[in-house]
PDB file of C-alpha atoms and ligand atoms in Angstrom:
ATOM      1  CA  UNK A 253       0.000   0.000   0.000  1.00 77.00           C
ATOM      2  CA  UNK A 254       1.320   3.433  -0.906  1.00 84.00           C
ATOM      3  CA  UNK A 255       2.220   5.841   1.862  1.00 91.00           C
ATOM      4  CA  UNK A 256       1.937   9.592   1.624  1.00 95.00           C
ATOM      5  CA  UNK A 257       3.050  12.122   4.207  1.00 97.00           C
ATOM      6  CA  UNK A 258       0.755  15.089   4.811  1.00 96.00           C
ATOM      7  CA  UNK A 259       2.875  18.086   5.880  1.00 96.00           C
ATOM      8  CA  UNK A 260       0.739  18.903   8.912  1.00 92.00           C
ATOM      9  CA  UNK A 261       0.334  18.017  12.564  1.00 84.00           C
ATOM     10  CA  UNK A 262      -3.309  18.987  12.576  1.00 85.00           C
ATOM     11  CA  UNK A 263      -4.971  15.646  13.428  1.00 84.00           C
ATOM     12  CA  UNK A 264      -8.365  16.958  12.357  1.00 79.00           C
ATOM     13  CA  UNK A 265      -7.147  17.832   8.853  1.00 82.00           C
ATOM     14  CA  UNK A 266      -5.422  14.438   8.577  1.00 88.00           C
ATOM     15  CA  UNK A 267      -8.549  12.473   9.512  1.00 85.00           C
ATOM     16  CA  UNK A 268     -10.679  14.494   7.115  1.00 79.00           C
ATOM     17  CA  UNK A 269      -8.298  13.849   4.227  1.00 85.00           C
ATOM     18  CA  UNK A 270      -7.870  10.129   5.046  1.00 87.00           C
ATOM     19  CA  UNK A 271     -11.663   9.725   5.030  1.00 83.00           C
ATOM     20  CA  UNK A 272     -11.988  11.338   1.612  1.00 82.00           C
ATOM     21  CA  UNK A 273      -8.990   9.583   0.054  1.00 84.00           C
ATOM     22  CA  UNK A 274     -10.045   6.134   1.317  1.00 83.00           C
ATOM     23  CA  UNK A 275      -7.902   3.083   1.939  1.00 84.00           C
ATOM     24  CA  UNK A 276      -5.771   3.015  -1.198  1.00 81.00           C
ATOM     25  CA  UNK A 277      -3.242   5.294   0.513  1.00 87.00           C
ATOM     26  CA  UNK A 278      -1.996   5.415   4.080  1.00 92.00           C
ATOM     27  CA  UNK A 279      -1.604   9.042   5.107  1.00 94.00           C
ATOM     28  CA  UNK A 280       0.982   9.905   7.749  1.00 95.00           C
ATOM     29  CA  UNK A 281       1.493  13.132   9.661  1.00 95.00           C
ATOM     30  CA  UNK A 282       4.786  14.900  10.387  1.00 97.00           C
ATOM     31  CA  UNK A 283       4.642  13.366  13.883  1.00 95.00           C
ATOM     32  CA  UNK A 284       4.371   9.901  12.364  1.00 95.00           C
ATOM     33  CA  UNK A 285       7.708  10.411  10.583  1.00 96.00           C
ATOM     34  CA  UNK A 286       9.282  12.111  13.648  1.00 96.00           C
ATOM     35  CA  UNK A 287       9.592  15.463  11.937  1.00 96.00           C
ATOM     36  CA  UNK A 288       9.348  18.262  14.498  1.00 95.00           C
ATOM     37  CA  UNK A 289      10.799  20.900  12.193  1.00 95.00           C
ATOM     38  CA  UNK A 290       9.147  24.252  11.703  1.00 91.00           C
ATOM     39  CA  UNK A 291       8.822  24.047   7.914  1.00 94.00           C
ATOM     40  CA  UNK A 292       9.303  27.510   6.375  1.00 92.00           C
ATOM     41  CA  UNK A 293       6.297  29.282   4.838  1.00 93.00           C
ATOM     42  CA  UNK A 294       7.868  32.370   3.322  1.00 96.00           C
ATOM     43  CA  UNK A 295       6.196  32.465  -0.097  1.00 97.00           C
ATOM     44  CA  UNK A 296       3.947  35.232  -1.378  1.00 97.00           C
ATOM     45  CA  UNK A 297       1.400  32.845  -2.925  1.00 98.00           C
ATOM     46  CA  UNK A 298      -0.508  29.819  -1.595  1.00 98.00           C
ATOM     47  CA  UNK A 299       1.191  27.706  -4.302  1.00 98.00           C
ATOM     48  CA  UNK A 300       4.671  28.726  -3.147  1.00 98.00           C
ATOM     49  CA  UNK A 301       3.899  27.987   0.495  1.00 98.00           C
ATOM     50  CA  UNK A 302       2.297  24.627  -0.269  1.00 98.00           C
ATOM     51  CA  UNK A 303       5.253  23.671  -2.488  1.00 98.00           C
ATOM     52  CA  UNK A 304       7.756  24.781   0.152  1.00 98.00           C
ATOM     53  CA  UNK A 305       6.235  22.162   2.440  1.00 97.00           C
ATOM     54  CA  UNK A 306       6.544  19.306  -0.050  1.00 98.00           C
ATOM     55  CA  UNK A 307      10.005  20.427  -1.288  1.00 97.00           C
ATOM     56  CA  UNK A 308      11.199  20.354   2.315  1.00 97.00           C
ATOM     57  CA  UNK A 309      10.020  16.786   2.878  1.00 97.00           C
ATOM     58  CA  UNK A 310      11.295  15.574  -0.492  1.00 97.00           C
ATOM     59  CA  UNK A 311      14.742  17.115   0.077  1.00 97.00           C
ATOM     60  CA  UNK A 312      15.089  15.970   3.671  1.00 96.00           C
ATOM     61  CA  UNK A 313      13.414  12.542   3.586  1.00 95.00           C
ATOM     62  CA  UNK A 314      12.869  11.655  -0.078  1.00 95.00           C
ATOM     63  CA  UNK A 315       9.212  10.869   0.661  1.00 94.00           C
ATOM     64  CA  UNK A 316       6.070  11.131  -1.422  1.00 96.00           C
ATOM     65  CA  UNK A 317       3.980  13.786   0.234  1.00 97.00           C
ATOM     66  CA  UNK A 318       1.500  16.633   0.033  1.00 97.00           C
ATOM     67  CA  UNK A 319       1.002  19.912   1.838  1.00 97.00           C
ATOM     68  CA  UNK A 320      -1.569  22.687   1.795  1.00 96.00           C
ATOM     69  CA  UNK A 321      -1.862  26.389   2.348  1.00 96.00           C
ATOM     70  CA  UNK A 322      -5.041  28.399   2.604  1.00 95.00           C
ATOM     71  CA  UNK A 323      -6.429  31.787   3.457  1.00 97.00           C
ATOM     72  CA  UNK A 324      -8.939  34.519   2.796  1.00 98.00           C
ATOM     73  CA  UNK A 325      -8.638  36.989  -0.109  1.00 98.00           C
ATOM     74  CA  UNK A 326     -10.699  40.198   0.123  1.00 98.00           C
ATOM     75  CA  UNK A 327     -11.013  42.207  -3.076  1.00 98.00           C
ATOM     76  CA  UNK A 328     -11.423  45.629  -1.407  1.00 98.00           C
ATOM     77  CA  UNK A 329      -8.178  44.958   0.516  1.00 98.00           C
ATOM     78  CA  UNK A 330      -6.271  44.021  -2.659  1.00 98.00           C
ATOM     79  CA  UNK A 331      -6.354  40.321  -1.811  1.00 98.00           C
ATOM     80  CA  UNK A 332      -5.356  40.697   1.855  1.00 98.00           C
ATOM     81  CA  UNK A 333      -5.042  38.963   4.274  1.00 98.00           C
ATOM     82  CA  UNK A 334      -4.173  36.225   1.718  1.00 98.00           C
ATOM     83  CA  UNK A 335      -1.059  34.239   2.637  1.00 98.00           C
ATOM     84  CA  UNK A 336      -0.869  36.273   5.850  1.00 97.00           C
ATOM     85  CA  UNK A 337      -4.328  35.118   7.042  1.00 97.00           C
ATOM     86  CA  UNK A 338      -3.049  33.250  10.107  1.00 94.00           C
ATOM     87  CA  UNK A 339      -1.109  36.282  11.410  1.00 95.00           C
ATOM     88  CA  UNK A 340      -2.716  39.321   9.759  1.00 98.00           C
ATOM     89  CA  UNK A 341      -2.553  41.490  12.903  1.00 98.00           C
ATOM     90  CA  UNK A 342       0.970  40.310  13.683  1.00 97.00           C
ATOM     91  CA  UNK A 343      -0.215  37.546  16.016  1.00 96.00           C
ATOM     92  CA  UNK A 344      -2.199  34.301  15.712  1.00 93.00           C
ATOM     93  CA  UNK A 345      -4.992  35.848  17.816  1.00 96.00           C
ATOM     94  CA  UNK A 346      -8.046  35.461  15.560  1.00 96.00           C
ATOM     95  CA  UNK A 347     -10.046  38.053  17.518  1.00 97.00           C
ATOM     96  CA  UNK A 348      -7.420  40.637  16.591  1.00 98.00           C
ATOM     97  CA  UNK A 349      -7.147  39.374  13.014  1.00 98.00           C
ATOM     98  CA  UNK A 350     -10.916  39.665  12.487  1.00 98.00           C
ATOM     99  CA  UNK A 351     -10.994  43.092  14.181  1.00 98.00           C
ATOM    100  CA  UNK A 352      -8.328  44.316  11.776  1.00 98.00           C
ATOM    101  CA  UNK A 353     -10.256  43.046   8.733  1.00 98.00           C
ATOM    102  CA  UNK A 354     -13.473  44.716   9.956  1.00 98.00           C
ATOM    103  CA  UNK A 355     -11.631  47.946  10.671  1.00 98.00           C
ATOM    104  CA  UNK A 356      -9.953  48.035   7.257  1.00 98.00           C
ATOM    105  CA  UNK A 357     -13.216  47.144   5.495  1.00 98.00           C
ATOM    106  CA  UNK A 358     -15.225  49.822   7.323  1.00 98.00           C
ATOM    107  CA  UNK A 359     -18.330  50.597   5.255  1.00 97.00           C
ATOM    108  CA  UNK A 360     -16.690  49.660   1.955  1.00 98.00           C
ATOM    109  CA  UNK A 361     -19.397  48.836  -0.602  1.00 98.00           C
ATOM    110  CA  UNK A 362     -17.451  46.062  -2.325  1.00 98.00           C
ATOM    111  CA  UNK A 363     -17.411  43.156   0.161  1.00 98.00           C
ATOM    112  CA  UNK A 364     -16.535  40.286  -2.205  1.00 98.00           C
ATOM    113  CA  UNK A 365     -13.999  37.735  -0.963  1.00 98.00           C
ATOM    114  CA  UNK A 366     -12.977  34.123  -1.326  1.00 98.00           C
ATOM    115  CA  UNK A 367     -11.383  31.377   0.738  1.00 98.00           C
ATOM    116  CA  UNK A 368      -8.715  29.504  -1.170  1.00 98.00           C
ATOM    117  CA  UNK A 369      -6.758  26.320  -0.591  1.00 97.00           C
ATOM    118  CA  UNK A 370      -3.874  25.062  -2.682  1.00 98.00           C
ATOM    119  CA  UNK A 371      -2.490  21.556  -2.231  1.00 98.00           C
ATOM    120  CA  UNK A 372       0.952  20.612  -3.517  1.00 98.00           C
ATOM    121  CA  UNK A 373       1.477  16.892  -4.169  1.00 98.00           C
ATOM    122  CA  UNK A 374       4.789  15.189  -4.917  1.00 97.00           C
ATOM    123  CA  UNK A 375       4.242  11.648  -6.174  1.00 96.00           C
ATOM    124  CA  UNK A 376       6.167   9.401  -8.568  1.00 94.00           C
ATOM    125  CA  UNK A 377       8.717  12.148  -9.251  1.00 94.00           C
ATOM    126  CA  UNK A 378       5.975  14.514 -10.372  1.00 96.00           C
ATOM    127  CA  UNK A 379       4.677  17.752  -8.916  1.00 97.00           C
ATOM    128  CA  UNK A 380       0.939  18.502  -8.997  1.00 98.00           C
ATOM    129  CA  UNK A 381      -1.267  21.283  -7.640  1.00 98.00           C
ATOM    130  CA  UNK A 382      -4.951  21.092  -6.675  1.00 98.00           C
ATOM    131  CA  UNK A 383      -6.956  24.201  -5.903  1.00 98.00           C
ATOM    132  CA  UNK A 384     -10.270  24.880  -4.237  1.00 98.00           C
ATOM    133  CA  UNK A 385     -11.996  28.192  -3.678  1.00 98.00           C
ATOM    134  CA  UNK A 386     -15.349  29.498  -2.523  1.00 98.00           C
ATOM    135  CA  UNK A 387     -16.687  32.974  -3.257  1.00 98.00           C
ATOM    136  CA  UNK A 388     -18.620  35.020  -0.735  1.00 98.00           C
ATOM    137  CA  UNK A 389     -19.089  38.300   1.125  1.00 98.00           C
ATOM    138  CA  UNK A 390     -17.518  39.838   4.223  1.00 98.00           C
ATOM    139  CA  UNK A 391     -20.207  41.035   6.621  1.00 98.00           C
ATOM    140  CA  UNK A 392     -19.882  43.978   9.025  1.00 98.00           C
ATOM    141  CA  UNK A 393     -19.967  42.094  12.309  1.00 97.00           C
ATOM    142  CA  UNK A 394     -19.368  38.544  13.533  1.00 98.00           C
ATOM    143  CA  UNK A 395     -22.149  35.939  13.354  1.00 98.00           C
ATOM    144  CA  UNK A 396     -21.937  32.361  14.662  1.00 98.00           C
ATOM    145  CA  UNK A 397     -19.570  30.452  16.906  1.00 95.00           C
ATOM    146  CA  UNK A 398     -18.655  27.298  14.967  1.00 91.00           C
ATOM    147  CA  UNK A 399     -15.747  26.698  12.624  1.00 88.00           C
ATOM    148  CA  UNK A 400     -12.502  28.629  13.022  1.00 91.00           C
ATOM    149  CA  UNK A 401     -10.484  31.502  11.613  1.00 94.00           C
ATOM    150  CA  UNK A 402     -12.517  34.061   9.644  1.00 97.00           C
ATOM    151  CA  UNK A 403     -15.675  31.890   9.523  1.00 96.00           C
ATOM    152  CA  UNK A 404     -17.843  34.353  11.582  1.00 98.00           C
ATOM    153  CA  UNK A 405     -17.515  37.149   8.994  1.00 98.00           C
ATOM    154  CA  UNK A 406     -17.822  35.142   5.736  1.00 98.00           C
ATOM    155  CA  UNK A 407     -21.105  34.262   3.999  1.00 98.00           C
ATOM    156  CA  UNK A 408     -20.622  31.988   0.980  1.00 98.00           C
ATOM    157  CA  UNK A 409     -22.566  33.010  -2.149  1.00 98.00           C
ATOM    158  CA  UNK A 410     -25.976  31.350  -2.412  1.00 98.00           C
ATOM    159  CA  UNK A 411     -26.294  31.026   1.384  1.00 98.00           C
ATOM    160  CA  UNK A 412     -27.529  33.320   4.143  1.00 98.00           C
ATOM    161  CA  UNK A 413     -25.517  31.864   7.018  1.00 98.00           C
ATOM    162  CA  UNK A 414     -21.872  32.549   7.808  1.00 98.00           C
ATOM    163  CA  UNK A 415     -19.484  29.571   7.852  1.00 96.00           C
ATOM    164  CA  UNK A 416     -19.566  29.923  11.659  1.00 96.00           C
ATOM    165  CA  UNK A 417     -23.362  29.485  11.681  1.00 98.00           C
ATOM    166  CA  UNK A 418     -23.135  26.261   9.656  1.00 96.00           C
ATOM    167  CA  UNK A 419     -22.602  22.750  11.010  1.00 93.00           C
ATOM    168  CA  UNK A 420     -19.273  21.114  10.172  1.00 87.00           C
ATOM    169  CA  UNK A 421     -21.105  18.908   7.643  1.00 88.00           C
ATOM    170  CA  UNK A 422     -22.676  21.908   5.905  1.00 94.00           C
ATOM    171  CA  UNK A 423     -19.356  23.757   5.704  1.00 92.00           C
ATOM    172  CA  UNK A 424     -17.370  20.686   4.651  1.00 88.00           C
ATOM    173  CA  UNK A 425     -19.792  20.008   1.816  1.00 91.00           C
ATOM    174  CA  UNK A 426     -18.890  23.305   0.118  1.00 95.00           C
ATOM    175  CA  UNK A 427     -15.599  24.565   1.547  1.00 94.00           C
ATOM    176  CA  UNK A 428     -12.476  25.531  -0.384  1.00 95.00           C
ATOM    177  CA  UNK A 429     -10.555  22.825   1.490  1.00 92.00           C
ATOM    178  CA  UNK A 430     -13.114  20.134   0.667  1.00 91.00           C
ATOM    179  CA  UNK A 431     -12.965  21.088  -3.031  1.00 95.00           C
ATOM    180  CA  UNK A 432      -9.155  20.900  -3.142  1.00 96.00           C
ATOM    181  CA  UNK A 433      -9.031  17.654  -1.155  1.00 92.00           C
ATOM    182  CA  UNK A 434     -11.707  16.177  -3.420  1.00 93.00           C
ATOM    183  CA  UNK A 435      -9.509  16.911  -6.449  1.00 96.00           C
ATOM    184  CA  UNK A 436      -6.500  15.359  -4.710  1.00 94.00           C
ATOM    185  CA  UNK A 437      -8.539  12.254  -3.841  1.00 90.00           C
ATOM    186  CA  UNK A 438      -9.853  11.911  -7.412  1.00 92.00           C
ATOM    187  CA  UNK A 439      -6.284  12.089  -8.700  1.00 93.00           C
ATOM    188  CA  UNK A 440      -4.976   9.541  -6.169  1.00 90.00           C
ATOM    189  CA  UNK A 441      -7.740   7.112  -7.140  1.00 86.00           C
ATOM    190  CA  UNK A 442      -6.261   6.987 -10.665  1.00 88.00           C
ATOM    191  CA  UNK A 443      -2.856   5.896  -9.278  1.00 84.00           C
TER     192      UNK A 443
HETATM  193  P1  ITT B 235      -1.178  24.657   9.304  1.00 56.95           P
HETATM  194  O1  ITT B 235      -0.362  24.406  10.520  1.00 56.95           O
HETATM  195  O2  ITT B 235      -1.824  23.412   8.774  1.00 56.95           O
HETATM  196  O3  ITT B 235      -0.456  25.457   8.230  1.00 56.95           O
HETATM  197  P2  ITT B 235      -2.825  27.071   9.528  1.00 56.95           P
HETATM  198  O4  ITT B 235      -3.583  27.638  10.687  1.00 56.95           O
HETATM  199  O5  ITT B 235      -1.707  27.900   8.955  1.00 56.95           O
HETATM  200  O6  ITT B 235      -2.384  25.591   9.869  1.00 56.95           O
HETATM  201  P3  ITT B 235      -4.080  27.178   6.891  1.00 56.95           P
HETATM  202  O7  ITT B 235      -2.782  27.398   6.214  1.00 56.95           O
HETATM  203  O8  ITT B 235      -4.981  26.139   6.332  1.00 56.95           O
HETATM  204  O9  ITT B 235      -3.909  26.787   8.436  1.00 56.95           O
HETATM  205  O10 ITT B 235      -4.882  28.542   6.932  1.00 56.95           O
HETATM  206  C1  ITT B 235      -4.258  29.789   7.225  1.00 56.95           C
HETATM  207  C2  ITT B 235      -5.249  30.723   7.885  1.00 56.95           C
HETATM  208  O11 ITT B 235      -6.304  31.051   6.973  1.00 56.95           O
HETATM  209  C3  ITT B 235      -5.932  30.127   9.115  1.00 56.95           C
HETATM  210  O12 ITT B 235      -5.175  30.345  10.282  1.00 56.95           O
HETATM  211  C4  ITT B 235      -7.265  30.893   9.125  1.00 56.95           C
HETATM  212  O13 ITT B 235      -7.110  32.151   9.750  1.00 56.95           O
HETATM  213  C5  ITT B 235      -7.550  31.129   7.640  1.00 56.95           C
HETATM  214  N1  ITT B 235      -8.428  30.043   7.145  1.00 56.95           N
HETATM  215  C6  ITT B 235      -8.070  28.996   6.362  1.00 56.95           C
HETATM  216  N2  ITT B 235      -9.103  28.184   6.128  1.00 56.95           N
HETATM  217  C7  ITT B 235     -10.161  28.720   6.797  1.00 56.95           C
HETATM  218  C8  ITT B 235     -11.514  28.356   6.969  1.00 56.95           C
HETATM  219  O14 ITT B 235     -12.013  27.242   6.448  1.00 56.95           O
HETATM  220  N3  ITT B 235     -12.297  29.139   7.709  1.00 56.95           N
HETATM  221  C9  ITT B 235     -11.830  30.265   8.267  1.00 56.95           C
HETATM  222  N4  ITT B 235     -10.559  30.672   8.181  1.00 56.95           N
HETATM  223  C10 ITT B 235      -9.728  29.918   7.445  1.00 56.95           C
END
């Protein structure tokens, strides 16, 4: 059975991906291969950051692997917070990060935004990318308590609830991450 390392230690992400990919591949975390390194994420695009993760594992361990990067792009803020989503305010404090987005957005009329995920896969000496995105609107104050990150201020197009007002099942059925992982899984099923 083929093994693939997922460049994450987020057990929740790993389980979600293993469930979608099925049993044809065994997916291991960084912990599983005893990698405690802080893998650099210094790119200016999601692609670059995702590829940095797989390049690191390929160079250091010679393993087949994949890694992801995601974030929120807001048109009125010229695509910010983008690759800086996790630390937009300078810290990982999501209260502060959301406050900064709301402050910079003010009463701006254009509130269009999208969540994006890019997955980099290195398999059989080939590099592949899989992308998922979901369009929506940034609202003026937080709504909902579920999910994580910027979920309380994002309403996906065609819905009237924020991601934070949706159940995990509802969000996972339409999310940027689910779309990208679905493409990865479809590709792996052909291998
Ligand atoms: P890793 O250790 O796996 O890199 P991370 O927190 O950096 O974890 P991501 O790269 O997937 O996770 O996402 C970067 C940031 O983008 C994340 O901290 C959130 O602020 C935001 N984000 C990503 N996906 C999101 C989602 O589904 N809902 C809300 N915010 C999200």
